Amino acid sequence: MATVAIVYHSGYGHTAALADEIAAGVKRAGGIAEIVKLEGAEQDFTAALEAVTKADAVIFGSPTYMGDVSVPMRAFFVASSKIWFTGGWKDKLAAGFTVGATFGGNKDHTLGSMWVLAMQHGMIWAGPGVPNAQINRNTDAGTNLPNRIGSALGVVTQADNAAPDVTPPEGDREFARLLGERIAKLAAKLK
Ligand SMILES: Cc1cc2nc3c(=O)[nH]c(=O)nc-3n(C[C@H](O)[C@H](O)[C@H](O)COP(=O)(O)O)c2cc1C
């Protein structure tokens, strides 16, 4: 049984809702999900860093703010340089998820920041492995289908300007669960 740390920051609750869905996916695959919420850039990151070190895999989650990870997530990444010196995250499985208000919104860049961080640590990056939703995007928003936006690097979702219990839609939530499921299964295989 694999332990998956889900480390995320969320300013307004949408990334938090997705973190819960990812945890549900991890559990669906028989894994143990450890959710670690980052509160702010000035916090002490020791416990969060330790949670990743102890876990078999990590899934990073951040809203896309101005085309990149949020400031608390960036601060956490910088704090992880302590671990980089020891090689403590080397060969650990890593993945990522994000949410933005628009369909494009430069959200791939947010995932790219997570990916580069993982590569700096010598981690093994895994995408969701979910094919693009087969929809006619001119006529069908595909909100009940996973991967409606079409992302291979990680889970990319979209939330309207409404409360996190109504947006992102069900398809995006299932996409998040599928990532949790996949990472838990892959981590168990690697163990
Ligand atoms: C400062 C700021 C910058 C944002 N920049 C982007 C952006 O570059 N692309 C995008 O698609 N959405 C952008 N958004 C929208 C948020 O990503 C969206 O509201 C998301 O649901 C917030 O997630 P959270 O509730 O976990 O904080 C931005 C929001 C804020 C507050």
mmCIF file with all atom_site columns, C-alpha atoms in Angstrom, residues 18 24 32 38 43 55 61 70-71 74 85 98 100 113-114 118 121 134 140 159 162 175 182 190:
data_model
loop_
_atom_site.group_PDB
_atom_site.id
_atom_site.type_symbol
_atom_site.label_atom_id
_atom_site.label_alt_id
_atom_site.label_comp_id
_atom_site.label_asym_id
_atom_site.label_entity_id
_atom_site.label_seq_id
_atom_site.pdbx_PDB_ins_code
_atom_site.Cartn_x
_atom_site.Cartn_y
_atom_site.Cartn_z
_atom_site.occupancy
_atom_site.B_iso_or_equiv
_atom_site.pdbx_formal_charge
_atom_site.auth_seq_id
_atom_site.auth_comp_id
_atom_site.auth_asym_id
_atom_site.auth_atom_id
_atom_site.pdbx_PDB_model_num
ATOM 1  C CA . LEU A 1 18  ? -9.679  19.168 -6.038  1.00 0.00 ? 18  LEU A CA 1
ATOM 2  C CA . ALA A 1 24  ? -10.611 10.069 -2.866  1.00 0.00 ? 24  ALA A CA 1
ATOM 3  C CA . ILE A 1 32  ? -3.193  6.257  1.848   1.00 0.00 ? 32  ILE A CA 1
ATOM 4  C CA . LEU A 1 38  ? 0.140   25.270 2.642   1.00 0.00 ? 38  LEU A CA 1
ATOM 5  C CA . GLN A 1 43  ? 4.991   29.704 7.237   1.00 0.00 ? 43  GLN A CA 1
ATOM 6  C CA . ALA A 1 55  ? 5.542   9.536  1.344   1.00 0.00 ? 55  ALA A CA 1
ATOM 7  C CA . GLY A 1 61  ? -1.596  21.310 -6.332  1.00 0.00 ? 61  GLY A CA 1
ATOM 8  C CA . SER A 1 70  ? 0.854   30.724 -6.219  1.00 0.00 ? 70  SER A CA 1
ATOM 9  C CA . VAL A 1 71  ? 3.418   32.484 -4.021  1.00 0.00 ? 71  VAL A CA 1
ATOM 10 C CA . ARG A 1 74  ? 6.754   28.845 -4.879  1.00 0.00 ? 74  ARG A CA 1
ATOM 11 C CA . PHE A 1 85  ? 21.096  19.048 -0.839  1.00 0.00 ? 85  PHE A CA 1
ATOM 12 C CA . THR A 1 98  ? -4.042  23.138 -11.159 1.00 0.00 ? 98  THR A CA 1
ATOM 13 C CA . GLY A 1 100 ? -7.783  28.501 -13.396 1.00 0.00 ? 100 GLY A CA 1
ATOM 14 C CA . SER A 1 113 ? 6.941   24.855 -12.710 1.00 0.00 ? 113 SER A CA 1
ATOM 15 C CA . MET A 1 114 ? 5.969   21.765 -10.726 1.00 0.00 ? 114 MET A CA 1
ATOM 16 C CA . ALA A 1 118 ? 10.396  17.540 -9.595  1.00 0.00 ? 118 ALA A CA 1
ATOM 17 C CA . HIS A 1 121 ? 15.016  16.758 -7.255  1.00 0.00 ? 121 HIS A CA 1
ATOM 18 C CA . GLN A 1 134 ? -14.009 13.245 -27.084 1.00 0.00 ? 134 GLN A CA 1
ATOM 19 C CA . ASP A 1 140 ? -20.270 20.806 -26.068 1.00 0.00 ? 140 ASP A CA 1
ATOM 20 C CA . ALA A 1 159 ? -13.516 26.925 -12.202 1.00 0.00 ? 159 ALA A CA 1
ATOM 21 C CA . ALA A 1 162 ? -18.567 30.659 -7.972  1.00 0.00 ? 162 ALA A CA 1
ATOM 22 C CA . PHE A 1 175 ? -10.132 13.825 -13.679 1.00 0.00 ? 175 PHE A CA 1
ATOM 23 C CA . ARG A 1 182 ? -3.047  6.385  -11.030 1.00 0.00 ? 182 ARG A CA 1
ATOM 24 C CA . LEU A 1 190 ? 7.498   1.125  -7.602  1.00 0.00 ? 190 LEU A CA 1
#
